[in-house]
mmCIF file of C-alpha atoms in Angstrom:
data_model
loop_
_atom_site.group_PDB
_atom_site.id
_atom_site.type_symbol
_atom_site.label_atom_id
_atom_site.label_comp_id
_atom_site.label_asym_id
_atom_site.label_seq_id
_atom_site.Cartn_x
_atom_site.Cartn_y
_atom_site.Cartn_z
ATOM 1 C CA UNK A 1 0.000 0.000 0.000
ATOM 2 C CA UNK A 2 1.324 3.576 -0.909
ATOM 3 C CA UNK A 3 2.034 5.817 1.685
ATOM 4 C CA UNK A 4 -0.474 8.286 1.497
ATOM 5 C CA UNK A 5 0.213 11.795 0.910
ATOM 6 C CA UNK A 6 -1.460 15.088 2.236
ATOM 7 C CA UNK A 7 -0.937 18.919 1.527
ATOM 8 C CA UNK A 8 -0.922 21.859 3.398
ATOM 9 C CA UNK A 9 -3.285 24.574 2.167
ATOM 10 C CA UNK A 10 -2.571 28.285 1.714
ATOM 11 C CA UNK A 11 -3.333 30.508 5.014
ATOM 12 C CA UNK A 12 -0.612 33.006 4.766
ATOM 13 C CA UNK A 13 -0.612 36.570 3.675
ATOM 14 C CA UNK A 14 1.101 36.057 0.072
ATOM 15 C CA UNK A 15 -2.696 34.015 -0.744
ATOM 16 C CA UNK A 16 -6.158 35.619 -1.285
ATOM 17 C CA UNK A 17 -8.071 33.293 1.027
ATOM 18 C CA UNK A 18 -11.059 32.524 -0.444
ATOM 19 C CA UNK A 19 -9.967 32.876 -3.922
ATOM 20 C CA UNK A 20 -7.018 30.399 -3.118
ATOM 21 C CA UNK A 21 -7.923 28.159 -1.094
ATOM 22 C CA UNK A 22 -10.857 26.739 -3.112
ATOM 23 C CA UNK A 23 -8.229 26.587 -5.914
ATOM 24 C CA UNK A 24 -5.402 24.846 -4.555
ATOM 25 C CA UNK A 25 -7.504 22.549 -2.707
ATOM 26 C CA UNK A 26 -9.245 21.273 -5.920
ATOM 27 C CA UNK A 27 -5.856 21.109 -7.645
ATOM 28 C CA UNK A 28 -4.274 19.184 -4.708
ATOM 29 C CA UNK A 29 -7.001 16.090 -5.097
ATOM 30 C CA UNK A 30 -6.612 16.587 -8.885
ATOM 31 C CA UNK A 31 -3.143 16.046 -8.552
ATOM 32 C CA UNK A 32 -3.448 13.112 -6.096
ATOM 33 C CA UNK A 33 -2.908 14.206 -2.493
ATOM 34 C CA UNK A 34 -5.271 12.411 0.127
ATOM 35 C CA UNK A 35 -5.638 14.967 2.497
ATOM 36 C CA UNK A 36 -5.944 18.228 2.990
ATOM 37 C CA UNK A 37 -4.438 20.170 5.990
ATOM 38 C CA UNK A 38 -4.173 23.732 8.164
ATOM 39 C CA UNK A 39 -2.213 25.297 10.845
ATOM 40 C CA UNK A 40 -2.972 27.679 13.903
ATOM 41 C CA UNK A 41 -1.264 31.022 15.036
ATOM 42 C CA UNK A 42 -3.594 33.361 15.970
ATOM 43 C CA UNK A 43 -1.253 37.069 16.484
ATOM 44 C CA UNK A 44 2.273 37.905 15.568
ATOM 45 C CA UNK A 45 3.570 39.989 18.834
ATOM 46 C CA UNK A 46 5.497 42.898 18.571
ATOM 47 C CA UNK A 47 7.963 42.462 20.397
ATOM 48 C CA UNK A 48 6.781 38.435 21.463
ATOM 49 C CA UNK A 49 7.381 37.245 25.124
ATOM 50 C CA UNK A 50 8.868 34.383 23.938
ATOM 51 C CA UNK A 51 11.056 33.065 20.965
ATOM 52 C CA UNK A 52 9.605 30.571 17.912
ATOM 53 C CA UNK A 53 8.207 27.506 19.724
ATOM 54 C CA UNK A 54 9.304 29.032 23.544
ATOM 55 C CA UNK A 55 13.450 28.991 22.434
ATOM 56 C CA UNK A 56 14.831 31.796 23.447
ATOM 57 C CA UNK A 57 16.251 34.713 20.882
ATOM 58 C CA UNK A 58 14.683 32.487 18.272
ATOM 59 C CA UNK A 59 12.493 35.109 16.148
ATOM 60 C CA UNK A 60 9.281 34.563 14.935
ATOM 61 C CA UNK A 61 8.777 34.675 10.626
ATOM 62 C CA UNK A 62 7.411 36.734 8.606
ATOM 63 C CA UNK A 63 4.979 34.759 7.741
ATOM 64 C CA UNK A 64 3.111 34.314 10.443
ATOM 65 C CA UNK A 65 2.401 37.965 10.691
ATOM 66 C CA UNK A 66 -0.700 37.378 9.080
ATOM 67 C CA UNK A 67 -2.722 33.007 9.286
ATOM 68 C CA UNK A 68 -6.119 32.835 7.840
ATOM 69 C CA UNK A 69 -8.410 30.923 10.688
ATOM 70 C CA UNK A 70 -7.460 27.265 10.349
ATOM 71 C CA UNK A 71 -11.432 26.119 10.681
ATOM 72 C CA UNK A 72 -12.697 28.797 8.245
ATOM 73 C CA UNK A 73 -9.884 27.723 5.655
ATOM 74 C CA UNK A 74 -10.993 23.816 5.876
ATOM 75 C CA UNK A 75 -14.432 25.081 5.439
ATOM 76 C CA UNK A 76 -13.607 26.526 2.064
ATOM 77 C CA UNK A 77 -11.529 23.679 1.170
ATOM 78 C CA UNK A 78 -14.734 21.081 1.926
ATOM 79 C CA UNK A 79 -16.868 22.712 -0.123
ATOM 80 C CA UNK A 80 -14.283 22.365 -3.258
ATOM 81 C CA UNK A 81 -13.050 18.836 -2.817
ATOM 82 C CA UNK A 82 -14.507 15.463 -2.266
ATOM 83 C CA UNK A 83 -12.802 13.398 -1.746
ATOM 84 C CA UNK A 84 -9.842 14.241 0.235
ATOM 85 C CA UNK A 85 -9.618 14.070 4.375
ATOM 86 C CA UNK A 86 -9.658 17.549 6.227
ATOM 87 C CA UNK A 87 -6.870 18.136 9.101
ATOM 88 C CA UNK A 88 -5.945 20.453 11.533
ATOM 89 C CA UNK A 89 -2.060 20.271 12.221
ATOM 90 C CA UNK A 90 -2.703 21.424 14.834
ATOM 91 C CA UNK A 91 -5.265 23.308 16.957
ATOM 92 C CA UNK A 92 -4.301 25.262 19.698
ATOM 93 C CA UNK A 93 -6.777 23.492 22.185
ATOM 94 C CA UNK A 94 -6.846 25.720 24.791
ATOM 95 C CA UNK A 95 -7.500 28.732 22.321
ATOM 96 C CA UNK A 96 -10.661 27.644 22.043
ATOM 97 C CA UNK A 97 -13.900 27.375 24.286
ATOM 98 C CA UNK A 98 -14.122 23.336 23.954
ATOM 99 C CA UNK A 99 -17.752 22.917 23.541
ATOM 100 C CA UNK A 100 -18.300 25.754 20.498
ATOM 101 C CA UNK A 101 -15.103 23.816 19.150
ATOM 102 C CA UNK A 102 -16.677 20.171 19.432
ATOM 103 C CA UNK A 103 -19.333 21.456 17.627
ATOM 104 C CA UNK A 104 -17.657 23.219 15.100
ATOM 105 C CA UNK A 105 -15.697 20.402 14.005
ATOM 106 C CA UNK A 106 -18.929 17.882 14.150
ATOM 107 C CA UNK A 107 -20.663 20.175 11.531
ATOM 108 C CA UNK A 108 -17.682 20.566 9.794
ATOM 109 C CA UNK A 109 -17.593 16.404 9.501
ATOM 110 C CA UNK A 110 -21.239 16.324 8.445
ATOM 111 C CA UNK A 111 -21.250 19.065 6.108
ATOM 112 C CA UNK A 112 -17.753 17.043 4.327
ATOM 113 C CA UNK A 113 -19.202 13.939 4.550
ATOM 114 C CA UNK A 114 -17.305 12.785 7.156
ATOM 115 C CA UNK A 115 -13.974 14.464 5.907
ATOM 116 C CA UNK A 116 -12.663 15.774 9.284
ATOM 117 C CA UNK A 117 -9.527 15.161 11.257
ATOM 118 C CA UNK A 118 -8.694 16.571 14.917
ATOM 119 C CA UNK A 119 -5.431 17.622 15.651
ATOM 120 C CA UNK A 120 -4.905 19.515 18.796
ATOM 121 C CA UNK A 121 -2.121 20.553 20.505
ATOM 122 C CA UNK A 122 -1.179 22.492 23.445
ATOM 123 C CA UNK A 123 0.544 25.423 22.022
ATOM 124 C CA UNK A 124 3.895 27.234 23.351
ATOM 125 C CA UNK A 125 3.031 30.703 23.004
ATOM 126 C CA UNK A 126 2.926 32.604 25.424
ATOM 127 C CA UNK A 127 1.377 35.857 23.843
ATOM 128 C CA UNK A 128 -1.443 33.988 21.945
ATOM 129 C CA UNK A 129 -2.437 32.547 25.306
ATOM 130 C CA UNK A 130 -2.843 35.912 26.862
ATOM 131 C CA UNK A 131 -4.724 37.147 24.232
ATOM 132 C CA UNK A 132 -7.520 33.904 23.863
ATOM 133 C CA UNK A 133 -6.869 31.005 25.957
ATOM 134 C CA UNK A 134 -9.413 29.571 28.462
ATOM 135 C CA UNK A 135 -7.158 29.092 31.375
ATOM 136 C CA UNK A 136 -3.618 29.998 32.403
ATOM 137 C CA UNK A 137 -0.798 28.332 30.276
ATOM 138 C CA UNK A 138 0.192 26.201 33.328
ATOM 139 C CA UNK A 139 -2.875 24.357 33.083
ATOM 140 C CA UNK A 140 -2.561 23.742 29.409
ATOM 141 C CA UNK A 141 -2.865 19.736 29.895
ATOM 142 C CA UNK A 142 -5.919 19.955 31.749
ATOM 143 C CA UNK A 143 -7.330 22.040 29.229
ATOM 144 C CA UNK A 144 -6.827 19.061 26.551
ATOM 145 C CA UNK A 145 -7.517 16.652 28.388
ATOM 146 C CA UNK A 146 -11.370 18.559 28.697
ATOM 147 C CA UNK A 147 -11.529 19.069 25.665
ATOM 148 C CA UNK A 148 -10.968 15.112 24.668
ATOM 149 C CA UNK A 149 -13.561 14.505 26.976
ATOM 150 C CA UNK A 150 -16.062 17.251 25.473
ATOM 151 C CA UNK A 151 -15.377 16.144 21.933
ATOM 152 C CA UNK A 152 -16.165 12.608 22.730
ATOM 153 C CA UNK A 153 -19.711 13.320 24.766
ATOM 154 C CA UNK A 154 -20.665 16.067 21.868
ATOM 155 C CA UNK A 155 -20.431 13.236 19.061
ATOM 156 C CA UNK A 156 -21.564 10.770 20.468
ATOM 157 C CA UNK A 157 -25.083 10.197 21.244
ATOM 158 C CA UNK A 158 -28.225 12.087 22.897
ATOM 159 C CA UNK A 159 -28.393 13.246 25.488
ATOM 160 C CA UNK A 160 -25.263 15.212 26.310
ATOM 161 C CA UNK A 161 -23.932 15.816 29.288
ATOM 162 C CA UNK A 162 -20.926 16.895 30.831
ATOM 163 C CA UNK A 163 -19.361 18.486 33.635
ATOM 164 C CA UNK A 164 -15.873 19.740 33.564
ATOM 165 C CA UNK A 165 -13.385 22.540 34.928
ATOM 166 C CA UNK A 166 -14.396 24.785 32.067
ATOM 167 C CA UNK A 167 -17.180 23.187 30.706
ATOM 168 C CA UNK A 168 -20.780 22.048 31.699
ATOM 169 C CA UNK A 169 -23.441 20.777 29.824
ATOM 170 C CA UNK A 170 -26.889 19.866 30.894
ATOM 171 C CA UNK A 171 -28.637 16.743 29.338
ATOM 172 C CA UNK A 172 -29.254 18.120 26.122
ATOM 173 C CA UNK A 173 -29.340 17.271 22.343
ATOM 174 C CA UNK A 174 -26.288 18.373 20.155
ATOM 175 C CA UNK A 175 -26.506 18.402 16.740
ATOM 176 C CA UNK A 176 -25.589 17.805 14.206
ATOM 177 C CA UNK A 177 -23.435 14.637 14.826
ATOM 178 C CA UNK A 178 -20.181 13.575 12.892
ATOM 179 C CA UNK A 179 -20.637 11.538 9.738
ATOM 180 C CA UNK A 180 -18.170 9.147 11.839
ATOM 181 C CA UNK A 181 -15.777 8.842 14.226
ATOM 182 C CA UNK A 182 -13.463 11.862 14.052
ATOM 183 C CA UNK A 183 -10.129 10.677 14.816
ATOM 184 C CA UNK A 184 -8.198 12.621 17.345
ATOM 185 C CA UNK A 185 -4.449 13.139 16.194
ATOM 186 C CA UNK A 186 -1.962 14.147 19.428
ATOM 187 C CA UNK A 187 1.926 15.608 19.004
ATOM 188 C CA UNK A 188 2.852 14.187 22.322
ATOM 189 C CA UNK A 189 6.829 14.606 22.796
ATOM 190 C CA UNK A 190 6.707 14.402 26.591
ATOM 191 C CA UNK A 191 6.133 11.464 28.623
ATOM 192 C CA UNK A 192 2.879 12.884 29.735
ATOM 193 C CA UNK A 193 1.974 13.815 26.507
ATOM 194 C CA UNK A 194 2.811 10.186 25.379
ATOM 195 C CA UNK A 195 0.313 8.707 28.034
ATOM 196 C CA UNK A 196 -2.410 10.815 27.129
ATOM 197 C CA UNK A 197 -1.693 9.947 23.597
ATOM 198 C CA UNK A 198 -1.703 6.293 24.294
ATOM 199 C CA UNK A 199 -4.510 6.115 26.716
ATOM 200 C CA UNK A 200 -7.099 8.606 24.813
ATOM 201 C CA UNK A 201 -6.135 9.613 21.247
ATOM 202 C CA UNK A 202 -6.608 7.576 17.908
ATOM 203 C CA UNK A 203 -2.845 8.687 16.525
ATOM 204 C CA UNK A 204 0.293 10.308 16.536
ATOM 205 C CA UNK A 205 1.020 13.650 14.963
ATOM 206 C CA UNK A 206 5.030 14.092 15.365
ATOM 207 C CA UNK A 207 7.031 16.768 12.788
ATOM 208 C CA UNK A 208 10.024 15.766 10.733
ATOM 209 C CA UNK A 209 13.372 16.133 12.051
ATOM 210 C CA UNK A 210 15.335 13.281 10.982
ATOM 211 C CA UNK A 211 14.263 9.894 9.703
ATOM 212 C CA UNK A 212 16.577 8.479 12.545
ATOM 213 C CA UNK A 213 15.059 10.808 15.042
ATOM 214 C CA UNK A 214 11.487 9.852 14.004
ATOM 215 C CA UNK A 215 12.501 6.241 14.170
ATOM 216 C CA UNK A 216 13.452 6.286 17.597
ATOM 217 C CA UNK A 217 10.126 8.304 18.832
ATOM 218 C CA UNK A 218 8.268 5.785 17.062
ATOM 219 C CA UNK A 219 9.402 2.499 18.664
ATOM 220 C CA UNK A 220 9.433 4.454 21.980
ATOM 221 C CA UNK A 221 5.780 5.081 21.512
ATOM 222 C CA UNK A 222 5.039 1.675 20.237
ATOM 223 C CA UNK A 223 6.364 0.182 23.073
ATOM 224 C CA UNK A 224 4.318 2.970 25.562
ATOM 225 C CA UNK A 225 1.129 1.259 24.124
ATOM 226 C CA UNK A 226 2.553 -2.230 24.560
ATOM 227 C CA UNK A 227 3.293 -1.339 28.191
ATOM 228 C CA UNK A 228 0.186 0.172 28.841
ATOM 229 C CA UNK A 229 -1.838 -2.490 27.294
ATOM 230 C CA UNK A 230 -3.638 -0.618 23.618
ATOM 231 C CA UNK A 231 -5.383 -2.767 21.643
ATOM 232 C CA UNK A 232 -6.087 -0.360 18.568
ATOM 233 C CA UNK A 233 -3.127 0.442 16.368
ATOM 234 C CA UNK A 234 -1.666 4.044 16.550
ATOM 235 C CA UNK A 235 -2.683 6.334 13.465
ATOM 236 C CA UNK A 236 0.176 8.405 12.083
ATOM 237 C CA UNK A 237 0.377 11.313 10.067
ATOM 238 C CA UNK A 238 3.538 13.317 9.901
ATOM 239 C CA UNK A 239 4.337 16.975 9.392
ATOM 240 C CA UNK A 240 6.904 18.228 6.849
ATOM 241 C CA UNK A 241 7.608 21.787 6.905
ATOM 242 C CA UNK A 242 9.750 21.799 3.615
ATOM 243 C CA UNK A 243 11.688 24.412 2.044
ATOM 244 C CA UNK A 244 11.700 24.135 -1.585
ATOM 245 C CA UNK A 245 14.123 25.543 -3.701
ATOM 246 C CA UNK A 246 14.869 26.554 -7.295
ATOM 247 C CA UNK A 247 18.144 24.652 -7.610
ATOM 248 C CA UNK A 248 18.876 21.657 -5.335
ATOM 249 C CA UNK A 249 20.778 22.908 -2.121
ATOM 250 C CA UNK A 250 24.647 21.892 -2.247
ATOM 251 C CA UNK A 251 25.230 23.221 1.438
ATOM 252 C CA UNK A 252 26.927 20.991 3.907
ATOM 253 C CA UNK A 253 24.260 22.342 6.935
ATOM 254 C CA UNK A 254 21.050 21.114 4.588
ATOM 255 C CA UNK A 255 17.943 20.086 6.718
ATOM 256 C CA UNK A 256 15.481 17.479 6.351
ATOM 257 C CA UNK A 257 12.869 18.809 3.429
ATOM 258 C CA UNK A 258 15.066 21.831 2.578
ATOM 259 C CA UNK A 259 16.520 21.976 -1.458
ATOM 260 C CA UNK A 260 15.009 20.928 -4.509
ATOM 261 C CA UNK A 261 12.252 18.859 -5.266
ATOM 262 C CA UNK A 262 14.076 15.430 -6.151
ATOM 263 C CA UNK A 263 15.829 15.980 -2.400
ATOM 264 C CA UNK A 264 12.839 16.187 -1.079
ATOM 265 C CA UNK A 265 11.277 13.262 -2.448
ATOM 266 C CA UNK A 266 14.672 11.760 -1.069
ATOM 267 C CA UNK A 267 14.362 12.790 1.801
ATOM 268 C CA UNK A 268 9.852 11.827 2.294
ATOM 269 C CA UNK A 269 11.284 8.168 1.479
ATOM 270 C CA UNK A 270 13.723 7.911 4.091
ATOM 271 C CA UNK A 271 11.216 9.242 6.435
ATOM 272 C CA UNK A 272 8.643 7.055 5.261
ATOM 273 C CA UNK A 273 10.652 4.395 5.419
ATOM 274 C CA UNK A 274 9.983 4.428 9.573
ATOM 275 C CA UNK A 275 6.522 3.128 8.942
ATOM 276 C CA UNK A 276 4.200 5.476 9.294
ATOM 277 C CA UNK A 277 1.068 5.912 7.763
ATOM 278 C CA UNK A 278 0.848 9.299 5.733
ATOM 279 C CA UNK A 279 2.767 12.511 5.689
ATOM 280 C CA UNK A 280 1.707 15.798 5.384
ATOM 281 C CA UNK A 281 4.095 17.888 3.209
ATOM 282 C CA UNK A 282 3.429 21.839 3.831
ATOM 283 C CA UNK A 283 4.916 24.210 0.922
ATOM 284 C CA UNK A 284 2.892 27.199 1.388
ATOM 285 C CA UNK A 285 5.372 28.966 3.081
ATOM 286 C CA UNK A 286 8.443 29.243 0.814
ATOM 287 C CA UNK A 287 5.985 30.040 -2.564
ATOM 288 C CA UNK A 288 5.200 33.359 -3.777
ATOM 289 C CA UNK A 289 1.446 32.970 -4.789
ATOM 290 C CA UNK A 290 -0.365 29.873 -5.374
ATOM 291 C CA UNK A 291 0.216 29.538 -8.851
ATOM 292 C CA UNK A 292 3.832 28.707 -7.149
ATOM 293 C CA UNK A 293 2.452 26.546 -4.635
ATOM 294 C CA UNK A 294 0.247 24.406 -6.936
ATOM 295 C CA UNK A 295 3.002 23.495 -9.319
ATOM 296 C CA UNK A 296 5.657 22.857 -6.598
ATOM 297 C CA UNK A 297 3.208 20.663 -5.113
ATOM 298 C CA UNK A 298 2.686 18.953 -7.879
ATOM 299 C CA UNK A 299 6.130 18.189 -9.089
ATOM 300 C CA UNK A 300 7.207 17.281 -5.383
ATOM 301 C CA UNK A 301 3.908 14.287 -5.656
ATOM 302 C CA UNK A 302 5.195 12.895 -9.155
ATOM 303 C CA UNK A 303 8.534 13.080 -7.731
ATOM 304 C CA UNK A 304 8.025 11.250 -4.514
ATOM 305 C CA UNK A 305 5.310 8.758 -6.101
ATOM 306 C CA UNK A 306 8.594 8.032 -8.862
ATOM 307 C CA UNK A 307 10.842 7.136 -5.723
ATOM 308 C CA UNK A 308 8.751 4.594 -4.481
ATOM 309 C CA UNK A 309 6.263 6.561 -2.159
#
């Protein structure tokens, strides 16, 4: 079986959304991609608290100055496609006021035909969580772990009811309900984070660093759900952030995903070679409109599918 391919969509300030998004998505299942798939950031502080993902001195890009809203995006993209899945990679679950985001995401599924997958995350910023979280960062967790438990009472069947930290819900019908199951996709790089993936989520959502890297975080959570007893097999999808180039990149420092589009076929393979189940390759960033994006996203399929993917 082919490892199955998905594609960022465009959210960033070089697209017009709603001209864009449509179009790219429509493309991307033309050209073959399974899935379709969105990111959150939510402000671009000036100056930030904190560096890029909480590092110190590490500044923020450009390009997140300005990040169309992840659910309004997929939204755009359902109504253009049909056949490919919709994922968020990832929300920022303690952004958002579980219950309105349960149901969100349930109409979302219904409206796609049961399209949708959830992945949530606990975020690292800590501007964005002073401007829109629910509770303080330091309860970030608990704020997941809620809204786990809220996703799972709103789609599943009448009568609702809940009662959380943050969220209560009399007996009550919800509606509409999923088209199916919507599978809940976790980062996880702690040990904590690792539990909670193993106990309560359906997969694994990890970014790639380094086939050898990935390799090792895979077995170790593999063996978590051996030691802990999971029946169900762990879904996988994971993120490339790749940096395409014009000309392949001949420097001795080159990452993971970064040159042209043969090395990063090269490099998908090696990745996929770990044994997960799909990757998500986002472009979006390094292209200057979405004429760009479409036909780097293109050649970097053909290319991959031609080494074996």
């Amino acid at each position: 079986m082919a490892m199955r391919l998905g594609l960022g969509l465009p959210q960033m300030r070089q697209y017009d959304i709603g001209r864009d998004v449509p179009d790219v998505a429509r493309a991307a299942e033309e050209t073959g991609y399974e899935s379709l798939w969105v990111f959150e950031r939510i402000l671009f502080p000036e100056p930030a608290s904190q560096g890029l993902y909480g590092i110190p001195g590490l500044p923020w890009p450009d390009a997140y100055r300005s990040v169309a809203d992840p659910l309004v995006t997929l939204a755009l993209a359902a109504a253009a496609t049909r056949r490919a899945r919709l994922g968020t990679s990832v929300l920022v679950a303690p952004l958002h006021i579980p219950f309105q985001l349960a149901r969100t995401l349930a109409s979302l599924d219904a409206a796609s035909g049961g399209r949708v997958v959830a992945g949530f995350g606990t975020g690292w910023s800590l501007d964005e969580y002073a401007a829109a979280s629910v509770a303080p960062f330091e309860q970030r967790g608990k704020v997941l772990d809620e809204l786990i438990d809220v996703c799972h009472a709103v789609w599943g069947p009448d009568p609702v009811a809940y009662e959380g930290e943050l969220t209560t819900i009399a007996p009550s019908e919800v509606g509409p309900k999923p088209k199916r199951p919507i599978p809940i996709l976790l980062p996880a790089n702690s040990p904590r984070a690792l539990r909670r993936l193993v106990d309560r989520a359906d997969g694994w959502m990890p970014v790639g660093m380094g086939a050898e890297a990935l390799a090792t975080q895979w077995q170790r959570l593999q063996d978590l759900a051996a030691e802990r007893g999971r029946k169900e097999p762990v879904a996988s999808v994971l993120r490339v952030n790749a940096q395409h180039t014009a000309k392949p990149y001949e420097g001795r420092d080159r990452k993971p995903f970064q040159g042209g589009v043969e090395q990063i076929a090269a490099d998908l393979v090696a990745h996929a070679s770990v044994g997960l189940e799909e990757i998500l390759i986002d472009l979006q960033g390094g292209a200057r409109d979405a004429e760009e994006l479409k036909d780097v996203a293109a050649e970097v399929y053909t290319a991959a599918r031609a080494a074996g993917l």
